[in-house]
Coordinates of C-alpha atoms in Angstrom, one line a residue:
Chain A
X1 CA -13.5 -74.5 33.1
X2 CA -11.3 -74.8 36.3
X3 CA -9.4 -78.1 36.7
X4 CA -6.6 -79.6 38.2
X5 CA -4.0 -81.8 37.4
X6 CA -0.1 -82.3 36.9
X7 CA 2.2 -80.7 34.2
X8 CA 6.4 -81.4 33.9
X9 CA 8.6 -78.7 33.7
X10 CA 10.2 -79.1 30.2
X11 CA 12.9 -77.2 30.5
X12 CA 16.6 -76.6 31.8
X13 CA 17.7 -73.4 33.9
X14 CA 20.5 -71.6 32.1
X15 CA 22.1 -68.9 32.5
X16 CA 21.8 -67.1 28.9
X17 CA 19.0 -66.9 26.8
X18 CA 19.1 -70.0 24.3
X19 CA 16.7 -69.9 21.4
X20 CA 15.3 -73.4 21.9
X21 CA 11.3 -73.5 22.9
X22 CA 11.4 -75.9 26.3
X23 CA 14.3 -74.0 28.0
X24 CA 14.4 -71.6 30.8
X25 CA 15.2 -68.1 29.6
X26 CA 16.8 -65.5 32.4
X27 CA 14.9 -62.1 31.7
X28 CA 17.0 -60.4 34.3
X29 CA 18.6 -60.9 37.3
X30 CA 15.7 -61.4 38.7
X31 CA 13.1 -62.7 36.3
X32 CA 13.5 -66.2 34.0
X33 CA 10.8 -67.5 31.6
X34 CA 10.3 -70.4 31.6
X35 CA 8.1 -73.0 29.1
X36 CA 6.4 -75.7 30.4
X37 CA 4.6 -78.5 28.9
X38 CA 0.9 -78.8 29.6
X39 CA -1.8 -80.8 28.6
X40 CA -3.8 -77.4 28.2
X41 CA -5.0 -77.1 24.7
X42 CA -4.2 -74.2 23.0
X43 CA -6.2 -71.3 23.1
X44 CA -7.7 -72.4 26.5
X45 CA -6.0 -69.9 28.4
X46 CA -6.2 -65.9 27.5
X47 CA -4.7 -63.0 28.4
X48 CA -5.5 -62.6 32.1
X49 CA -6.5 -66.0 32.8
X50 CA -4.2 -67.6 35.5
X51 CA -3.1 -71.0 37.2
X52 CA -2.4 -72.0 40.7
X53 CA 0.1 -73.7 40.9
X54 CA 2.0 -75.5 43.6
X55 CA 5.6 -76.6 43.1
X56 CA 6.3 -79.0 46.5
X57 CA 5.0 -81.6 48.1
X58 CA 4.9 -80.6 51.2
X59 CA 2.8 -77.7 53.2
X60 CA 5.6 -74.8 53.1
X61 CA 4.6 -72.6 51.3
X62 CA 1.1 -73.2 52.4
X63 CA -1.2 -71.1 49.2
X64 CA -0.5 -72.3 45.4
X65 CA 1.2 -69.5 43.5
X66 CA -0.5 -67.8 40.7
X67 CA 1.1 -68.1 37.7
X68 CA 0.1 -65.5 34.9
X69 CA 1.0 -67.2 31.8
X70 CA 2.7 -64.8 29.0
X71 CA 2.1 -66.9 25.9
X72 CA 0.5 -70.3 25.8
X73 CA 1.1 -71.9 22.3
X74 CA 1.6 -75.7 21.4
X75 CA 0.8 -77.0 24.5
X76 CA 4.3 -75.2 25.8
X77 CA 2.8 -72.8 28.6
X78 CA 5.1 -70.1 29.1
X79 CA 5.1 -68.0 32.7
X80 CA 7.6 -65.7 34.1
X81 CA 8.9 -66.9 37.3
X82 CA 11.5 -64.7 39.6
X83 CA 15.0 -66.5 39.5
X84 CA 15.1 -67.0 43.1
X85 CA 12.6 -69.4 43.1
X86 CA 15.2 -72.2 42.6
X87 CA 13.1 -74.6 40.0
X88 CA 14.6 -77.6 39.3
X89 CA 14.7 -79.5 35.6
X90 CA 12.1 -82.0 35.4
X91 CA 9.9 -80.9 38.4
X92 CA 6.7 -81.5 38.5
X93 CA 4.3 -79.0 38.9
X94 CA 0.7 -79.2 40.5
X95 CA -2.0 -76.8 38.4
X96 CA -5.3 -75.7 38.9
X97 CA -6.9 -73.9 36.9
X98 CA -7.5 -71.7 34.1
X99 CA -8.7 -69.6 36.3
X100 CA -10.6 -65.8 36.0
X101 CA -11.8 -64.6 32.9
X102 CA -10.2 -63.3 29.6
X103 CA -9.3 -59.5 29.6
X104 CA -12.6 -57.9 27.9
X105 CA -11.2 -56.0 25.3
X106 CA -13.8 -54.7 22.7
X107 CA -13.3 -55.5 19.2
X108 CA -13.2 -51.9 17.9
X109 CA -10.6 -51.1 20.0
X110 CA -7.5 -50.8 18.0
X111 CA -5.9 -48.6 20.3
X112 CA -4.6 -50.0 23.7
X113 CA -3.2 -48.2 26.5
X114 CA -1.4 -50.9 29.2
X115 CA -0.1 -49.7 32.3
X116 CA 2.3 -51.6 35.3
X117 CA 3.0 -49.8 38.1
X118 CA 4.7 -51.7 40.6
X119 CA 4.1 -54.9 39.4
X120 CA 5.5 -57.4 36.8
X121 CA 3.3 -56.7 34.0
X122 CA 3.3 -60.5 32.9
X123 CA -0.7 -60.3 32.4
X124 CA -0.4 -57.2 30.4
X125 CA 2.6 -58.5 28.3
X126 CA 0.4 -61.2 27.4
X127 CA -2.5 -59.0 26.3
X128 CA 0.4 -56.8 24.6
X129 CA 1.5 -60.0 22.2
X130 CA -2.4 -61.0 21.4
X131 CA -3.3 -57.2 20.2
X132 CA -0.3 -57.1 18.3
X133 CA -1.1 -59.8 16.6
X134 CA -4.6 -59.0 16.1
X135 CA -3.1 -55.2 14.2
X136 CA -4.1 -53.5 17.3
X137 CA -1.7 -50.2 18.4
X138 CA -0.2 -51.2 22.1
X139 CA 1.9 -48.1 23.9
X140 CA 2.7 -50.1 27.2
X141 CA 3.5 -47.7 30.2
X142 CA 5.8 -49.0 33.0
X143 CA 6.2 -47.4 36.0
X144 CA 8.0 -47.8 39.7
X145 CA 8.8 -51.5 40.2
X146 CA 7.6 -52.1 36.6
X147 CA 10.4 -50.2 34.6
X148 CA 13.3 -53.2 35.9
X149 CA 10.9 -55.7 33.2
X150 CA 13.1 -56.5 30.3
X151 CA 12.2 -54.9 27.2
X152 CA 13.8 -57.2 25.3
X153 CA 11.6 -59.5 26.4
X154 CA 8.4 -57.6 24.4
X155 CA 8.2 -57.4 20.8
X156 CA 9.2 -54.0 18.7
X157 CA 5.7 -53.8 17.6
X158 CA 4.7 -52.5 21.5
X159 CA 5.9 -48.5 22.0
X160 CA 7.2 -48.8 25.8
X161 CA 7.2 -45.6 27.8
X162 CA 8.7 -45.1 31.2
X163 CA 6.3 -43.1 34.0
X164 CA 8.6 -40.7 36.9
X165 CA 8.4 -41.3 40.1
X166 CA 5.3 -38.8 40.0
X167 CA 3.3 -41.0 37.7
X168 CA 4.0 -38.9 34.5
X169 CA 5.7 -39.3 31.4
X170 CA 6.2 -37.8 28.1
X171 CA 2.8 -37.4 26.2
X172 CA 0.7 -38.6 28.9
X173 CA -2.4 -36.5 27.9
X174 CA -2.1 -37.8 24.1
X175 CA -1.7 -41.1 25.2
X176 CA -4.8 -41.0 27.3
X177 CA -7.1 -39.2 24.6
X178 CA -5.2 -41.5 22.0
X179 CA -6.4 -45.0 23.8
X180 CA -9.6 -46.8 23.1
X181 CA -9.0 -48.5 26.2
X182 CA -6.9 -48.9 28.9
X183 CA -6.1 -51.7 31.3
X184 CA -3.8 -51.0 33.9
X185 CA -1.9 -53.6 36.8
X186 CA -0.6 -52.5 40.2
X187 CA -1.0 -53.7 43.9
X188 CA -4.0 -54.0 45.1
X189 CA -3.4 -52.4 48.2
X190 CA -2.3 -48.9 46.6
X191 CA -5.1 -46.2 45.8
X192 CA -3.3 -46.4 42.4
X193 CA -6.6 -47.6 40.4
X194 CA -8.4 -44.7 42.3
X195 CA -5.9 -42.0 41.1
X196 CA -6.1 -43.6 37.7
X197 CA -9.8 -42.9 37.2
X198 CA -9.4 -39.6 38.4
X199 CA -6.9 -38.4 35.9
X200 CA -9.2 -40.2 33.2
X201 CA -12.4 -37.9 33.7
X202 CA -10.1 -35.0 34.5
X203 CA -8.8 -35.4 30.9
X204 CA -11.7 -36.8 29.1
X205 CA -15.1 -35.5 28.7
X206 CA -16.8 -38.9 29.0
X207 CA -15.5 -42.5 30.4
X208 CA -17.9 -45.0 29.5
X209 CA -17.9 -48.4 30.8
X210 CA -15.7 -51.1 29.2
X211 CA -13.1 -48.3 29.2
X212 CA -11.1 -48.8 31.9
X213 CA -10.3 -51.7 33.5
X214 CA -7.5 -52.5 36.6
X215 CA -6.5 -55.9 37.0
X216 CA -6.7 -57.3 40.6
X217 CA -4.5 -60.0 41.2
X218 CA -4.4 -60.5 45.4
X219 CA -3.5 -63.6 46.8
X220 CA -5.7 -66.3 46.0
X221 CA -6.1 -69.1 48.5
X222 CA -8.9 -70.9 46.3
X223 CA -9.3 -69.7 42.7
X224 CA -12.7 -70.8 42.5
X225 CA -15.2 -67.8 44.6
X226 CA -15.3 -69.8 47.2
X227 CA -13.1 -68.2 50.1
X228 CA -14.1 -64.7 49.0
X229 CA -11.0 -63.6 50.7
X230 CA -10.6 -61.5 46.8
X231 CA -14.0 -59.9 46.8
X232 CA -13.3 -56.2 45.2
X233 CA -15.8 -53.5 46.8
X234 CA -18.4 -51.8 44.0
X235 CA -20.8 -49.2 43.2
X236 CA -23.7 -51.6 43.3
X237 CA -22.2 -55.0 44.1
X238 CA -19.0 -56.9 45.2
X239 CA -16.4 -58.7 42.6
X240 CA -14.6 -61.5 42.9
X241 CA -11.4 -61.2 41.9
X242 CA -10.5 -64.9 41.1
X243 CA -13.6 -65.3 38.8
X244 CA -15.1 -62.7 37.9
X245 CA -11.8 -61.0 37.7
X246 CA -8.8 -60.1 37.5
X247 CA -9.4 -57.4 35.0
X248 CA -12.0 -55.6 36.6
X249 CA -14.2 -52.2 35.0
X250 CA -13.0 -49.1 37.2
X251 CA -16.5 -47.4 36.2
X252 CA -18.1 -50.0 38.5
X253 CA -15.6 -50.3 41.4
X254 CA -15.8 -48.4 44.6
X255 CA -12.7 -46.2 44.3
Chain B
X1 CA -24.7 -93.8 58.5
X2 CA -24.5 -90.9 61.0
X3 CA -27.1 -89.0 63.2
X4 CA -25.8 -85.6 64.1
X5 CA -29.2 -84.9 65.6
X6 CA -29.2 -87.0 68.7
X7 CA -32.4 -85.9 70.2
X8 CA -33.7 -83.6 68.1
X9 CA -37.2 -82.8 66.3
X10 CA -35.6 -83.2 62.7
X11 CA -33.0 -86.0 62.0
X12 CA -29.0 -84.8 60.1
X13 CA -28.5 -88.2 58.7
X14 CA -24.7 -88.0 56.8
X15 CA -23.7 -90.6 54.6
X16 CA -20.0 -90.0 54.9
X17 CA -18.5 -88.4 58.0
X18 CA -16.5 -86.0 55.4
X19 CA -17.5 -82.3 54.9
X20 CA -15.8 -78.6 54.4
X21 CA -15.6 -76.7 57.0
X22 CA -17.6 -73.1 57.2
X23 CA -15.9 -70.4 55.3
X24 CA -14.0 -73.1 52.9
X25 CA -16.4 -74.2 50.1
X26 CA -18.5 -71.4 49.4
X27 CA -21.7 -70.7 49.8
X28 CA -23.0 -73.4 47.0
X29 CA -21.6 -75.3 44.1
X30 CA -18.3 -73.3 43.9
X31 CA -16.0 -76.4 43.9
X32 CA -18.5 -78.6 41.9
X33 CA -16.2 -78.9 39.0
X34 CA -13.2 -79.7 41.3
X35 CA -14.8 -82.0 44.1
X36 CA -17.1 -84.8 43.4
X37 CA -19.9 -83.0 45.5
X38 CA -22.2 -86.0 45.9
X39 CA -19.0 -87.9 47.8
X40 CA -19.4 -85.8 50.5
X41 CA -21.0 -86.3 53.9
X42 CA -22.5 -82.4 53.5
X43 CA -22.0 -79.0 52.5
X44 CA -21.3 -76.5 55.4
X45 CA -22.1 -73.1 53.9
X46 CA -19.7 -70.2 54.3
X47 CA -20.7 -68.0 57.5
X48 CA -24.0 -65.9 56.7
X49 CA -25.3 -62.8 58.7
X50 CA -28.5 -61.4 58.7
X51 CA -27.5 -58.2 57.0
X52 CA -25.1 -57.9 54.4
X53 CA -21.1 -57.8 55.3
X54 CA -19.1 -56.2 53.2
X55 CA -15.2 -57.7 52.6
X56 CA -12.7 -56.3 54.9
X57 CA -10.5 -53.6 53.6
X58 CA -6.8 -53.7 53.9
X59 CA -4.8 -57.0 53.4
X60 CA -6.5 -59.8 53.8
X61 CA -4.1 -63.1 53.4
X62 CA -0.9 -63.2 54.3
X63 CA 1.1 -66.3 53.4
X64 CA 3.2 -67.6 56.5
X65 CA 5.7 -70.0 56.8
X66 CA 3.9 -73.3 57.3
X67 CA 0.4 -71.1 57.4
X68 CA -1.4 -68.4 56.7
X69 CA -3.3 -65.4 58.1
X70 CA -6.5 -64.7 56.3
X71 CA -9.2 -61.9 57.5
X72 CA -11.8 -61.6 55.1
X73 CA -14.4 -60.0 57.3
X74 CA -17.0 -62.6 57.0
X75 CA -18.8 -60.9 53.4
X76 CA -22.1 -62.0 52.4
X77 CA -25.0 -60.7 50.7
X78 CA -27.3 -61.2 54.3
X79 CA -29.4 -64.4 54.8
X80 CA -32.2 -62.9 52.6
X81 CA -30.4 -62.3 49.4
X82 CA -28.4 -65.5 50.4
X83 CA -31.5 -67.4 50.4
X84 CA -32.8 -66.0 47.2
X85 CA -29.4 -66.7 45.5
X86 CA -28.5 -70.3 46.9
X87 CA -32.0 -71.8 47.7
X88 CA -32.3 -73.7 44.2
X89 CA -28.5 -75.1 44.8
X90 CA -29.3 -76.3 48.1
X91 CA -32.3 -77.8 47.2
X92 CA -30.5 -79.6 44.5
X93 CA -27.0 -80.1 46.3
X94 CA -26.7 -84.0 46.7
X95 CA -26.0 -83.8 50.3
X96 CA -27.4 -82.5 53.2
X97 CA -26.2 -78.6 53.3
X98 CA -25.9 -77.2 57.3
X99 CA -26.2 -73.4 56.8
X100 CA -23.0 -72.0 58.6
X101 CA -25.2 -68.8 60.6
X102 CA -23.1 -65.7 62.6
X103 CA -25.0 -63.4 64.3
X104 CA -24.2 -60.8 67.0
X105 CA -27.4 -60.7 68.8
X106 CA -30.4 -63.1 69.9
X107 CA -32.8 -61.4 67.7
X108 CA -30.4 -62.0 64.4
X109 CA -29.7 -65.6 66.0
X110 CA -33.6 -66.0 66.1
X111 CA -34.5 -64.2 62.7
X112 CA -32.1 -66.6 60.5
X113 CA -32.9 -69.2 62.0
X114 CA -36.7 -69.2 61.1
X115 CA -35.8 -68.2 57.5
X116 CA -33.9 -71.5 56.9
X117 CA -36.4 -73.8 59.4
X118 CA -38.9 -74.7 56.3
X119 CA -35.9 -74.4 53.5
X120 CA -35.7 -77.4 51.2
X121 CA -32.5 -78.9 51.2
X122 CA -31.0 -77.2 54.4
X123 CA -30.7 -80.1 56.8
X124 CA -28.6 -78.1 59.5
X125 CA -27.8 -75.3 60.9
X126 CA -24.0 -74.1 62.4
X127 CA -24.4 -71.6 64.9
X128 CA -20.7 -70.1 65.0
X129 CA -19.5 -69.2 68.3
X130 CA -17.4 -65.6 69.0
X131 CA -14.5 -66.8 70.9
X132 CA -15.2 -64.2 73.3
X133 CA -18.4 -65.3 74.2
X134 CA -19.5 -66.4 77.2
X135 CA -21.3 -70.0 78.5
X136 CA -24.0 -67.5 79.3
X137 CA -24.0 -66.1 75.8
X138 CA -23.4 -69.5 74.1
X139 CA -26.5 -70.7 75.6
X140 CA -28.7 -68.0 75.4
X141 CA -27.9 -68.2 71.6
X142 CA -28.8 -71.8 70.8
X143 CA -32.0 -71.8 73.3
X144 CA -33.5 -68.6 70.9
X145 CA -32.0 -70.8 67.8
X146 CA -34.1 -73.7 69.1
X147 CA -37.0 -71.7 69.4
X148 CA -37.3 -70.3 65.9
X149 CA -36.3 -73.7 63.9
X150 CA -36.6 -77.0 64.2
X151 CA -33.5 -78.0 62.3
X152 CA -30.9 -79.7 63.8
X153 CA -28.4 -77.1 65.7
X154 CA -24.8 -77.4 65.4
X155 CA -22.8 -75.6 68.0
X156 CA -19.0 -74.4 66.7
X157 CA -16.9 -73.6 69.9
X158 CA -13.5 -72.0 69.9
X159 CA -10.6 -74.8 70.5
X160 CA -9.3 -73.3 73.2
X161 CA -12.3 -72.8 75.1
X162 CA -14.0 -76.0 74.3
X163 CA -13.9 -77.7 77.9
X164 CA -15.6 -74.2 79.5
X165 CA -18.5 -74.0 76.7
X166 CA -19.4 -77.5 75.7
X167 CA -21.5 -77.8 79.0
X168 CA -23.4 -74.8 78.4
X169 CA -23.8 -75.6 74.5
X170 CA -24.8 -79.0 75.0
X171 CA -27.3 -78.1 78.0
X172 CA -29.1 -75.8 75.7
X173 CA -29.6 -78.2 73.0
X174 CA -26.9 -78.2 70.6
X175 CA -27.5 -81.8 68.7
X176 CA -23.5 -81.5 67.6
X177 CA -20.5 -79.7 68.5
X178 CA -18.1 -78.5 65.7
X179 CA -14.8 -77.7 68.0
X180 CA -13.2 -75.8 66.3
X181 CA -12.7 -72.1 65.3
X182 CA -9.4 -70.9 64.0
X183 CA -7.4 -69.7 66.3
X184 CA -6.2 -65.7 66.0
X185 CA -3.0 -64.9 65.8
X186 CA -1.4 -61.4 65.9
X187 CA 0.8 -60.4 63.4
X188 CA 2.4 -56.6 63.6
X189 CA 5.4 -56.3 61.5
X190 CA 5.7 -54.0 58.6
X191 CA 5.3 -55.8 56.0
X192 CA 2.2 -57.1 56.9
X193 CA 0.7 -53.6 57.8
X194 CA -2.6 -54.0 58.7
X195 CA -3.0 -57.7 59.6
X196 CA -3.0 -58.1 63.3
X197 CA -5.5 -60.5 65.2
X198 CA -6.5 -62.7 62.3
X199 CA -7.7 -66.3 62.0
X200 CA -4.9 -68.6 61.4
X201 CA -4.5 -71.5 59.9
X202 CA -1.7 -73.3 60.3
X203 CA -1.0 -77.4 60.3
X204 CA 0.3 -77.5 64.3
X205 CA -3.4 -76.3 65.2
X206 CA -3.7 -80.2 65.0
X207 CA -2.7 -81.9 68.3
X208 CA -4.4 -78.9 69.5
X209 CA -7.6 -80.1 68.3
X210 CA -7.0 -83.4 68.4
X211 CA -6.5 -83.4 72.4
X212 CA -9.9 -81.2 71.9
X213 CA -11.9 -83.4 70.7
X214 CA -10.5 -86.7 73.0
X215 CA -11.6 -84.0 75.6
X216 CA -15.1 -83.4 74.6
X217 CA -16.0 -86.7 73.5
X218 CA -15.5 -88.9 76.9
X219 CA -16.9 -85.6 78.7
X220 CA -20.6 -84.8 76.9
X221 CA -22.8 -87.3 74.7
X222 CA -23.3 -85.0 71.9
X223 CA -21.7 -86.4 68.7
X224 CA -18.5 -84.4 67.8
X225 CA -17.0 -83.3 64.7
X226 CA -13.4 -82.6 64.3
X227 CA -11.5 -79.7 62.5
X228 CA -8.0 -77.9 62.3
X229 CA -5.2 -79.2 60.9
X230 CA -6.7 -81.8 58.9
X231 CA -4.4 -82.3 55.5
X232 CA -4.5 -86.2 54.8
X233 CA -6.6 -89.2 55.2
X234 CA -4.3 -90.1 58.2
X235 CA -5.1 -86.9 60.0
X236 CA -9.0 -87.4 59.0
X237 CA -8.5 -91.2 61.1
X238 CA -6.6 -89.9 63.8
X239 CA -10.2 -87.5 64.6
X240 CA -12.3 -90.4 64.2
X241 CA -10.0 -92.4 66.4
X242 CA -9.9 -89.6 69.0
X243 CA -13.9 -89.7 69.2
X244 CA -15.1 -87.6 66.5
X245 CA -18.3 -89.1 64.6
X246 CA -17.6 -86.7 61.6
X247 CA -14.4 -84.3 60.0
X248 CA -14.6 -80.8 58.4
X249 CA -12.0 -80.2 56.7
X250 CA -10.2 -76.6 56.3
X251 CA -7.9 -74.7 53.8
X252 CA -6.2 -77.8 53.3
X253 CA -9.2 -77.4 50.2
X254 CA -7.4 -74.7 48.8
X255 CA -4.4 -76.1 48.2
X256 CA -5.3 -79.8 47.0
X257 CA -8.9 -79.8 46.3
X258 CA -9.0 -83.4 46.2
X259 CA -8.1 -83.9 49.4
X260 CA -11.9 -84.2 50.3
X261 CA -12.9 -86.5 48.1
X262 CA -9.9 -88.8 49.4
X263 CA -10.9 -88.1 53.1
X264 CA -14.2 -88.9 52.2
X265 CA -13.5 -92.0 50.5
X266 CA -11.1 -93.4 53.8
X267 CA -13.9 -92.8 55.9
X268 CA -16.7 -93.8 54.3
X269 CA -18.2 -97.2 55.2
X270 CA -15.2 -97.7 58.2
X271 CA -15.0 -97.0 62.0
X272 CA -16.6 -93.2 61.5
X273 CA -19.9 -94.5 61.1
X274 CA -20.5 -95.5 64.7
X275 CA -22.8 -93.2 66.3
X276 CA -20.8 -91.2 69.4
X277 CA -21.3 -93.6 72.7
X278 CA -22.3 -96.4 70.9
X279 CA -20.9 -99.6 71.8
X280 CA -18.4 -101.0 69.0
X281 CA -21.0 -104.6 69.4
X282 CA -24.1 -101.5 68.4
X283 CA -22.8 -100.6 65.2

């Protein structure tokens, strides 16, 4: 159910990783997690769900900002956030949300195949930590503007793999015939879901549905399928990104 | 109170002078579980089309400093599946709903008009204006609207050329004028790619309007509703004080949902509910 309402920043920006749980922690030069205290209850967000959230009071920036939480435990909701953002100690942040729906991963799948190209692979880390958990196998696959994500950020449990510029990497065809299912982040705009699909029917004989999903994660003015200004073109009908999405079956997408 | 319909065959009675604008809520109960819906003065549809539109490809928001650009190419499923989909929400929607209609012909104009005239719950219709359209064209359009329905007809005219179609529109038998249309605003750098010529929506598009609406309202005696720029309760006043009878409010939605209700809840009961050229001792 999509609400809004306030939460506090609970933490303090540092500039090394401290082990306390309501602290900022600085991933990279570029990327801090940060843990924020909600008034979610647990379990109400999952893997692929997301917030909008809006840090000022003003009009500039005019959207919210989606925030794909990595772990959300304890009421401490904890997001990746890029270090230039500036966020102060005890700001108050403005969320709406949970918004989308959970990534649909089928409970026989025990083997999971994530892949970021070009994209902070926050939602898939998340996904990554709950199959884990769960005994699942995880082999996460970055690629392009994905391979500067910290790996010390993931747990040993995940195997990480780093994709060349041409989209290949050691193993690829095991890993593809290996996965139960794959789900797989990168721009929108890029025909990178497209190419995907292709190399999974040239290497297996049969895709079926619930195989392969992409998650679509555009700019999102209103969160709730009203502005449509997210609407995903497929085979039979349209998908909304915010709602229906963001991790989307590339069987049923127009390509 | 407010009649939108002054004149017409079919009364648009609001109880709060605060709505969405077209293209903002949805085409139903979308923000039900964020807006208290039954607060608001009506629900103005997103745009509909006879025939299905499919999203636009490319990029389609661009965040701006102070703004946005947003294209989405006007998708719906086409007033026939529309009206299959949404007909039980409208009937049940606890205010009037004005179905927002674009069409690019008189025969489209005419056929989605008749398919709403006799649909429970649709009180209104929006008839959204190209800003390249003529007085000519805006006329011809809401004289073949008034033949196929008898619901109230709202006319939505580009800001900018307000003053050269609000003759024509009001002429032809608009019952309300909606004055506003975001404005389009090119955009060619790089980054951006393919975003050039969108609508924009940016706070400054407020004096704009608001010298808009003072404009139209002491020059026609349709009632007027006010739009752009709209982001507080203060903003909401200053269109009422200008001569508006009623506010839509835009993206400001998107960004604090709530800002509706609180419009809504300023307004209601206060100076909007005079009826446009009323005398302040008729109300």
């Amino acid at each position: 159910m999509v609400r809004s309402g306030d939460a506090c920043y609970n933490w303090v920006p540092c500039e090394r990783p401290k082990p306390s749980s309501s602290e900022v922690t600085r991933l990279s030069a570029a990327l801090s997690r940060v843990e924020i205290a909600s008034d979610f209850a647990p379990g109400s967000i999952q893997p692929g769900q997301y917030l909008l959230a809006r840090l000022h009071a003003g009009w500039d920036p005019y959207l919210r900002e989606r925030w794909q939480p990595v772990r959300f435990a304890d009421r401490l909701m904890i997001v990746d956030r890029h270090t230039e953002a500036g966020d102060q100690p005890g700001q108050v942040v403005s969320l709406l949300g949970p918004c989308g729906k959970p990534i649909p991963i089928r409970r026989d799948a025990q083997h999971l195949l994530l892949i970021a190209q070009d994209a902070v692979p926050s939602a898939l880390v998340a996904l990554a930590l709950k199959a884990v958990e769960e005994g699942r196998s995880v082999t996460l696959v970055l690629g392009g503007a994905a391979q500067a994500y910290p790996l010390d950020a993931l747990p040993p449990e995940v195997e990480v793999l780093h994709a060349d510029r041409d989209w290949k990497w050691p193993a690829q065809v095991d890993a593809f015939t290996w996965a139960e299912q794959v789900v797989a982040l990168a721009p929108p705009e890029t025909d990178f879901y497209a190419r995907l699909w292709q190399t999974l029917n040239q290497l297996r004989i049969y895709v079926p549905e619930r195989f392969a999903f992409g998650l679509f994660l555009p700019p999102t003015p209103c969160g709730v399928g009203a502005c449509q200004a997210c609407l995903v073109r497929g085979k039979r009908k349209d998908y909304l990104a915010c709602t229906e999405g963001p991790a989307l079956d590339l069987d049923k997408l127009a390509l | 109170m407010i009649e939108l319909a002054v004149g017409g065959k079919r009364d648009l009675v609001l109880a709060n002078p605060a709505m969405p604008a077209a293209g903002v809520f949805g085409f139903g109960d979308e923000y039900a579980r964020l807006v208290a819906i039954d607060k608001l003065g009506a629900l103005v549809t997103n745009p509909i089309t006879w025939t299905p539109r499919a999203p636009a490809s490319g990029p389609r928001v661009v965040a701006m400093t102070g703004g946005m650009l947003l294209h989405t190419g006007l998708p719906n499923p086409g007033m026939s599946r529309a009206i299959r989909q949404y007909r039980d929400v409208w009937a049940a929607f606890p205010a009037p709903v004005i179905v927002h209609v674009v069409a690019t012909n008189l025969s489209d104009v005419h056929r989605c008009c008749a398919a709403l005239d006799t649909l429970e719950g649709v009180a209104g219709i929006e008839l959204g204006v190209h800003d390249q359209a003529t007085a000519a064209e805006v006329a011809d359009a809401l004289r073949e609207a008034a033949r196929a329905t008898t619901l109230p007809v709202i006319a939505r005219l580009p800001l900018l050329r307000a003053p050269e179609l609000a003759p024509a529109a009001q002429d032809a038998g608009a019952c309300a004028r909606w004055l506003w249309a975001r404005r389009r605003a090119d955009d060619a750098r790089p980054r951006h790619r393919a975003v050039r010529r969108r609508p924009a929506v940016w706070a400054v598009d407020q004096p704009l309007a608001l010298r808009a609406v003072g404009q139209a309202a002491s020059q026609v005696r349709l009632p007027v509703i006010g739009c752009g720029g709209i982001h507080a309760r203060e903003d909401a006043r200053d269109f009422i004080d200008a001569g508006a009878v009623a506010v839509q409010v835009d993206a400001a939605i998107w960004v604090k949902p709530g800002i509706l209700e609180e419009i809504a809840g300023e307004l209601g009961g206060l100076d909007a509910t005079r009826v446009a050229g009323a005398w302040p001792d008729e109300w």
